[in-house]
Each structure stands twice: as structure tokens, then as C-alpha cells.
Amino acid sequence: MSPSLAHQRLRRTLGMAAATALVVGALSACTGADADQRSNAPGDTRSSHEPSPTTEPVQLASNVDDMAEVPVDTLVSFEAIGGVLEKVTLSDGEGNQIAGDLAEAGAGWTASERLEPGTTYTLAAVARNEAGGTEQFSREFTTEELTLDQQTFASIAPLDGETVGIGMPVVVHFDLAVSDHATFEEHMSVTSTPAQEGSWHWVSDHEVHYRPAEYWQPGTKVQVDLDINALPAGNGIYGQDARNISFDVGEAVVSKVDAAAHTMQTYVNGKLVRTMQITTGKDGFTTRSGVKVIMEKHRRKRMNSETVGIPAGSAESYDIANVEYAMRVTNSGEFIHAAPWSAGSQGSANVSHGCTGMSLADAKWLYDLSKRGDVVEFTGTDRPMTLYNGYGDWNASFSEYAEGSAL
């Protein structure tokens, strides 16, 4: 399949066309033919257990044709006419089986998984005819191949097994655009224990988030299932792979920043554990008020004003090689970090370019305590935080947020 997971695009070729049900001429036993004629039926291999001369042979109907390439989003089905199916196995050349279910009383079999591209599948089926005789079938068909640019791979945050804060949304990023939001969303689920209401919200054709109605309950276990393999995404694009991850929600760490009072108070499971003196953005670089979520943690990080649109050599330019204990809270460049150069202003004035600066000791303490997904609530400025600036998912009521679902 794909050459490397490092590219995060396990490129398999996919194909898609509407599957139409048909009674397989080339794929089925020939009704009413003699034994010699049946043995020569194209695409149909039977065992030597032939029905008696007075019994019509079982006919196998299917929605796939061994004479044409089969679309990968096909849920393969077989139906026994004039008998019942007792066993069906559908597998690829490496022995991987496609899961499926026999209908009541063996009338048919339907796959519960879509197919891989450019793959030859073999059907092995056992049917019993009306006289009680056993008939065996063996069939092959091949799926369509697609170019690499017809597959979209889903990256998920958090990582599998990660422990996150109570504000962490599920973030799914698609490397190729998904225009059929509804079809994809129907095949994406988030299950939490204990159960909590939640909703998907499409940020763009490349990104969709999920959050609960309220902050996650500490100790919650969350399972994310994206059943999108070979699923049509629209405009000739198909889901590349199914993704399944689980994560845990740790203790509730919520920090409250008052930019007007120049303080940050940190609460753990609702209890105030530390109050810190801070500085935030000065005039022209006002820090945004609203709910932010820790997105990244960096023990040391270079911060260069050019990355936020401040040209080198200008009066407000900066380039600091090793900013310590830096934690990102917006896409636009706001961090919480140690700022020993502004120690004289911490607790009394806002002098930064938008970041929240504090003493080295306070920054280390907060860094060691914090994890991705912890909440930082900012007040005291007239510049609002926006929904799409990082993990800004909490800057809308849940009813407003749920309007971003495609369903």
C-alpha cells in the first residue's frame, strides 16, 4: 500500500463508480444448463458436488462483475437463488478477509467493509440447493485503481493514547479537500465514557473539529472512529484509510488571565493553586480575550517577529533564540512563556507583543503542570478571541457550534 507513514498519506489507489445489482452471467452458475455447459461458465468454478439431474442448480446473483473493475466503495453482496448460502469467504491475495454478514436463513451475504484499490478478491462460497445437495463456488474480481491525488488521508489530534486537558477538541485534518461533509460525518464517531453530548463542526473542507457541550469531565475516556476508507469525499476524492484512536482526559487545569489586573490564577480540579504576576499585549498588540486551549509545548522556542508579520529591522521587530517554557494558545502567535526581560512590568503593565509573559520560576511551574488541551480563559481586553484561531472551539455556545455540523 503506502511507502511510508512519515508522509502521512498511505497512498493506495482507489476507484469509485455506482455499483449496480445484476444476476451474474459471467459470475454465476448457469441455470438450466447441462453439466458440461456449467463447467465452462466464465468466472464460475464449482466443486464436483453437482446437483441431481432433477434439481435446478443454485444461481448466485451479485452486485459485482468479474469482467469489469469494481469501484472500491462497493459493499459487495451475493444472493443465492434456488438455494441458501451456508458459508461465504471474500479475501484478497494476501489472505485478508472482508467482513460480512449472512442474511437470515442464508438468502444472501453482504460485506460490511469497502474494498482496497487495485486488488483482486476471491470469493469462496458454499450453497445448499433445494434438494439438500451442496454446491461450491469460487469467483474473482478486481477493483479499480486511482491516482495518488484521489485519496485523502486523515490526521487526528490528540494522538492515540495521549492524556489531554478538559478543553481539548478532536481535530481531524484532511490532506485533500472533503467536499461531501455529510457523507464523511455519517461515518465519523466520537464515543466518551462517561457519555457526554458533543458535535462535529466543519472548519473548512480540510478540517473538522469535535467538542462536547461542556468541558470534558476529568477522567473521561474517548474513542474516535473514522470509518472513511474508500468513502467518496466528493470531486473524485476518496478516503484513504480508516482511523481509530483513543485518548484520556486528565485532571482539570484551568488558568484565568486578567489582562487588566496583570495576573494569572491557576486552578486544579476547581481549587486555586497559584496566582502569578504577568504581562500581556501592549497597545497595538492587544492580547485576545476569550477561551484558549494549550496547543503545543516547547521547552525552548525561537520567536521571530517576521513570523507574525512584523518586519525585521522595524521598531517592533524581535528575534529571541531560546524563549523558555513556551506554550502556544493561538495560531496567530500568542504563547504563554517565561519573559525575564519584562520582569519589571509583570504585575503592573502590559508590554508584550501579545504573548503572556511571566517570571522564569512561574513559567517553569506552569509548564510542568500543563498538558495539551488545558484551558486558559482570558479577560480584561476589548479584542475578542475567534472560533478558528487555534483551538478556539469554546468561543461559541454549544448550539452555535453544532450548527457547523453537516448533519
Tab-separated table of N, CA and C in Angstrom, residues 6 63 88 92 94 134 139 158 171 260 264 267 291 328 368:
chain	number	residue	atom	x	y	z
A	6	ALA	N	5.488	8.239	7.287
A	6	ALA	CA	6.067	9.545	7.576
A	6	ALA	C	5.466	10.617	6.717
A	63	ASN	N	-23.662	-7.887	-6.980
A	63	ASN	CA	-23.548	-6.519	-7.477
A	63	ASN	C	-22.152	-6.227	-8.016
A	88	VAL	N	-19.591	-18.005	3.288
A	88	VAL	CA	-19.010	-17.111	2.285
A	88	VAL	C	-17.713	-16.548	2.838
A	92	ASP	N	-8.506	-11.095	-0.116
A	92	ASP	CA	-7.575	-10.618	-1.132
A	92	ASP	C	-6.436	-11.625	-1.305
A	94	GLU	N	-3.515	-11.646	-0.240
A	94	GLU	CA	-2.683	-11.855	0.930
A	94	GLU	C	-3.432	-12.565	2.043
A	134	THR	N	-24.996	-30.028	-1.849
A	134	THR	CA	-24.036	-28.943	-1.619
A	134	THR	C	-23.406	-28.514	-2.933
A	139	ARG	N	-15.035	-17.422	-7.184
A	139	ARG	CA	-15.077	-16.298	-8.132
A	139	ARG	C	-13.931	-15.327	-7.859
A	158	PRO	N	-6.184	14.545	19.471
A	158	PRO	CA	-4.906	14.162	20.072
A	158	PRO	C	-4.325	12.906	19.428
A	171	VAL	N	-9.488	17.079	16.630
A	171	VAL	CA	-9.158	17.839	15.421
A	171	VAL	C	-8.756	16.852	14.326
A	260	ALA	N	-6.178	43.119	32.540
A	260	ALA	CA	-6.281	44.447	33.168
A	260	ALA	C	-5.609	44.455	34.536
A	264	MET	N	-2.462	35.986	36.611
A	264	MET	CA	-2.964	34.691	36.165
A	264	MET	C	-3.175	33.825	37.396
A	267	TYR	N	-6.124	26.990	38.496
A	267	TYR	CA	-6.967	26.117	39.305
A	267	TYR	C	-6.759	24.674	38.860
A	291	VAL	N	-11.702	32.173	25.398
A	291	VAL	CA	-11.211	30.873	25.858
A	291	VAL	C	-10.180	30.342	24.871
A	328	ARG	N	1.933	27.372	23.158
A	328	ARG	CA	1.107	28.075	22.175
A	328	ARG	C	-0.366	27.984	22.549
A	368	ASP	N	5.420	22.657	33.723
A	368	ASP	CA	5.480	21.296	34.268
A	368	ASP	C	4.092	20.764	34.616
